[in-house]
Amino acid sequence: MLFCGIDLGSRNVKVAIMEHNKIIKTAAFDTINFYRNHAVKRNQQLYIDFSSLDIPNCDRVVSTGYGKLTVKLAGADAIAEIKAHYLGAVHQCGLDDFTLLDLGGQDSKIIKIAGGKMVDFVTNDKCAASSGRYLENMAGVLGINLEQLSKYYENPVELSSTCAVFGESELIGKIVEGYSMEELAAGVNYTIFKRIQPLLHKIGYNPLVFVGGVAKNTALTEILKKELGASVIIPLLPQYNGAIGCCVYAFNIQQSH
Amino acid sequence: MRKIGITTTVPSEIIFAAGAVPLDLNNIFITDPSPNHYVEIAELAGYPRNLCGWIKGIYGVAVENKIHEIVAATQGDCSNTHALMETLHLKGVQIIPFAFPYDRDRDMLMLQLNKFMNYMGVGWLEVDAWREKLQRIRRLVWELDRLTWESNQVTGFENHLWQVSCSDFNGDPEAFYHELKGFLKEVKMRKPLKEQVRLGFMGVPPIFTDLYQYIEKIGARVVFNEIQRQFTMPFEVRELVDQYLLYTYPYHAFARLEDLQIEIKKRQLDGIIHYTQSFCFRQIEDLIYREKINVPILTLEGDRPGLLDARSRMRIDAFVEMLR
Ligand code: SF4
């Protein structure tokens, strides 16, 4: 049996395919491209052209993400994002007690899991300052790519602005003051940590499972370990965690029938 | 008829005794078909964008509806009230100050009541008579509250609406009483509602217009509205001053906490939604409640009037899912 999980994110649409409790394939598409070229809307429902995406026909499709609220995927069940992430993380890391940190394209979530159950969560407010989008913008200002940006965490410059837009002008100010690219990049990575630190304190954080696109930022992982003194676990497919959670949900339903 | 604008629950007994009617400006604001236009009036006048939507709405209502006299809760409600009243004063509105003493001091509150009565030109005899009249209505609203959580025949929104209306009794206590009696008769015939998840709502009334309905749509129900219930003054006391001393809203967070703890137990709540307004000082108090309350809390924030946004819906979904 094949299960398909689709995470309709703000920047990317992520797809995971599961066969008998094992993930066998993943794929990511640019969100705008995805809607424009691979989907059509008919009678308030979204039909996806799976063959054009090179995705096999699945027995059950489950979706999550922002898209789930505005469009209904034809023939799919929809689940809340927080639930998808929690299921995905439990599946990926096999733990029962941990805190899940999900930093995605535009938002951040922190979910506490105890005894294999979700017991508390917080999400960021209407602000993109600790998201992947913010990192992209800041890398752009520094003239480097995301991969380079995510290498530095030592000697960070102090950046105080917590706003994604004003952060840019502050960064430019620091460039003018003559700081090195390494110090600037480290400073940017540190701002992410400072944004989520109070949220982590609210919920607790040991061990911390880190997922979402931003989990690819190794500098941030180092900062989290160093500042929190916690063990930080990054599962195999951090950016597909939500999609995997959808597969797990589909699998569970099938099992219970 | 002389109309006295109010911005929060103040001793309406005194206003009625003077032959005037209280007019809750919040209710006019939020029940308007296009409430945002009131916010815009305030912003055009120069109110900052990053300020509470309720304050701006009240300003717009007062200006557009040409309210001449307004009671200002200068202590115990909202610090923004000061500037609100000053800007309304500029527009020629007569401001009647009323302060709930921070330390819940009985003598101080008595003094405030006396000053208010002097201003309105009434004595204790009339005020006490009106207290009796309103008490009769309040008791009915308490019964409605009981039918919400105990016999489960009233929805969260109905509970909210009737209780919140006790600030001014819709300007006509007699009509309110009869309408409520009819309503109670009708709900008592209903089959008990069966939502799985029982929620409490704490904080100022929500600026979202579909919150209660949405919660019920996903299989939960609000069976406790904290502040709205306080507006009904659910206490049998002999004197007006005691009634307004027991009322928790205008005093500190810990008074509210005590009341909350009792009701959480009694009503068997699975979780609480703590609603606060964007840019409101009450957001700070969230940390107290999170530390002291031992059922899960979802903190929800609203800015402008209207339907729930996608992000808040997602958070409510996840919260209810978690409690199930
Ligand atoms: S919501 Fe807060 S800021 Fe707004 S009027 Fe009420 S107390 Fe004041």
Coordinates of N, CA and C and ligand atoms in Angstrom, one line a residue, chain B residues 26 52-55 58 77-81 204 249 275-282, ligand 1:
Chain B
N26 N -18.8 49.6 23.4 CA -18.2 48.4 22.8 C -19.2 47.6 22.0
C52 N -4.6 49.3 20.4 CA -5.8 48.4 20.6 C -7.0 48.8 19.7
G53 N -7.5 47.8 19.0 CA -8.7 48.0 18.2 C -9.9 48.4 18.9
W54 N -10.1 48.0 20.1 CA -11.3 48.3 20.9 C -11.3 49.8 21.2
I55 N -10.1 50.3 21.6 CA -10.1 51.7 22.0 C -10.4 52.6 20.7
I58 N -14.1 52.4 20.0 CA -15.0 53.2 20.9 C -14.9 54.7 20.6
D77 N -9.5 49.7 34.4 CA -9.9 49.2 33.1 C -8.6 49.2 32.2
C78 N -8.3 50.3 31.6 CA -7.3 50.3 30.6 C -6.6 51.6 30.6
S79 N -5.3 51.6 30.6 CA -4.6 52.9 30.7 C -4.8 53.7 29.4
N80 N -5.2 53.1 28.3 CA -5.4 53.9 27.1 C -6.7 54.7 27.3
T81 N -7.5 54.4 28.3 CA -8.7 55.2 28.5 C -8.4 56.6 28.7
V204 N -10.5 39.7 27.8 CA -11.5 40.6 27.3 C -12.3 40.0 26.2
Y249 N -12.9 41.9 37.4 CA -12.2 42.4 36.3 C -11.3 43.7 36.5
Y275 N -7.7 35.0 25.6 CA -7.7 36.0 24.5 C -7.2 37.3 25.0
T276 N -6.2 37.8 24.2 CA -5.8 39.2 24.5 C -5.8 40.0 23.2
Q277 N -5.8 41.2 23.3 CA -5.9 42.1 22.2 C -4.5 42.5 21.8
S278 N -4.2 42.6 20.5 CA -2.9 43.2 20.1 C -2.6 44.5 20.7
F279 N -1.4 44.7 21.2 CA -1.0 46.0 21.8 C -1.6 46.2 23.2
C280 N -2.3 45.2 23.8 CA -2.9 45.4 25.1 C -1.9 45.0 26.2
F281 N -1.9 45.8 27.3 CA -1.0 45.5 28.4 C -1.4 44.1 29.0
R282 N -2.6 43.7 28.8 CA -3.0 42.4 29.4 C -2.2 41.2 28.8
Ligands
SF4_1 S1 -8.2 45.2 25.1 FE1 -6.6 46.0 26.5 S2 -5.8 47.8 25.5 FE2 -7.8 47.3 24.6 S3 -9.3 48.5 25.7 FE3 -9.2 46.5 26.6 S4 -7.7 46.7 28.3 FE4 -7.4 48.4 26.9

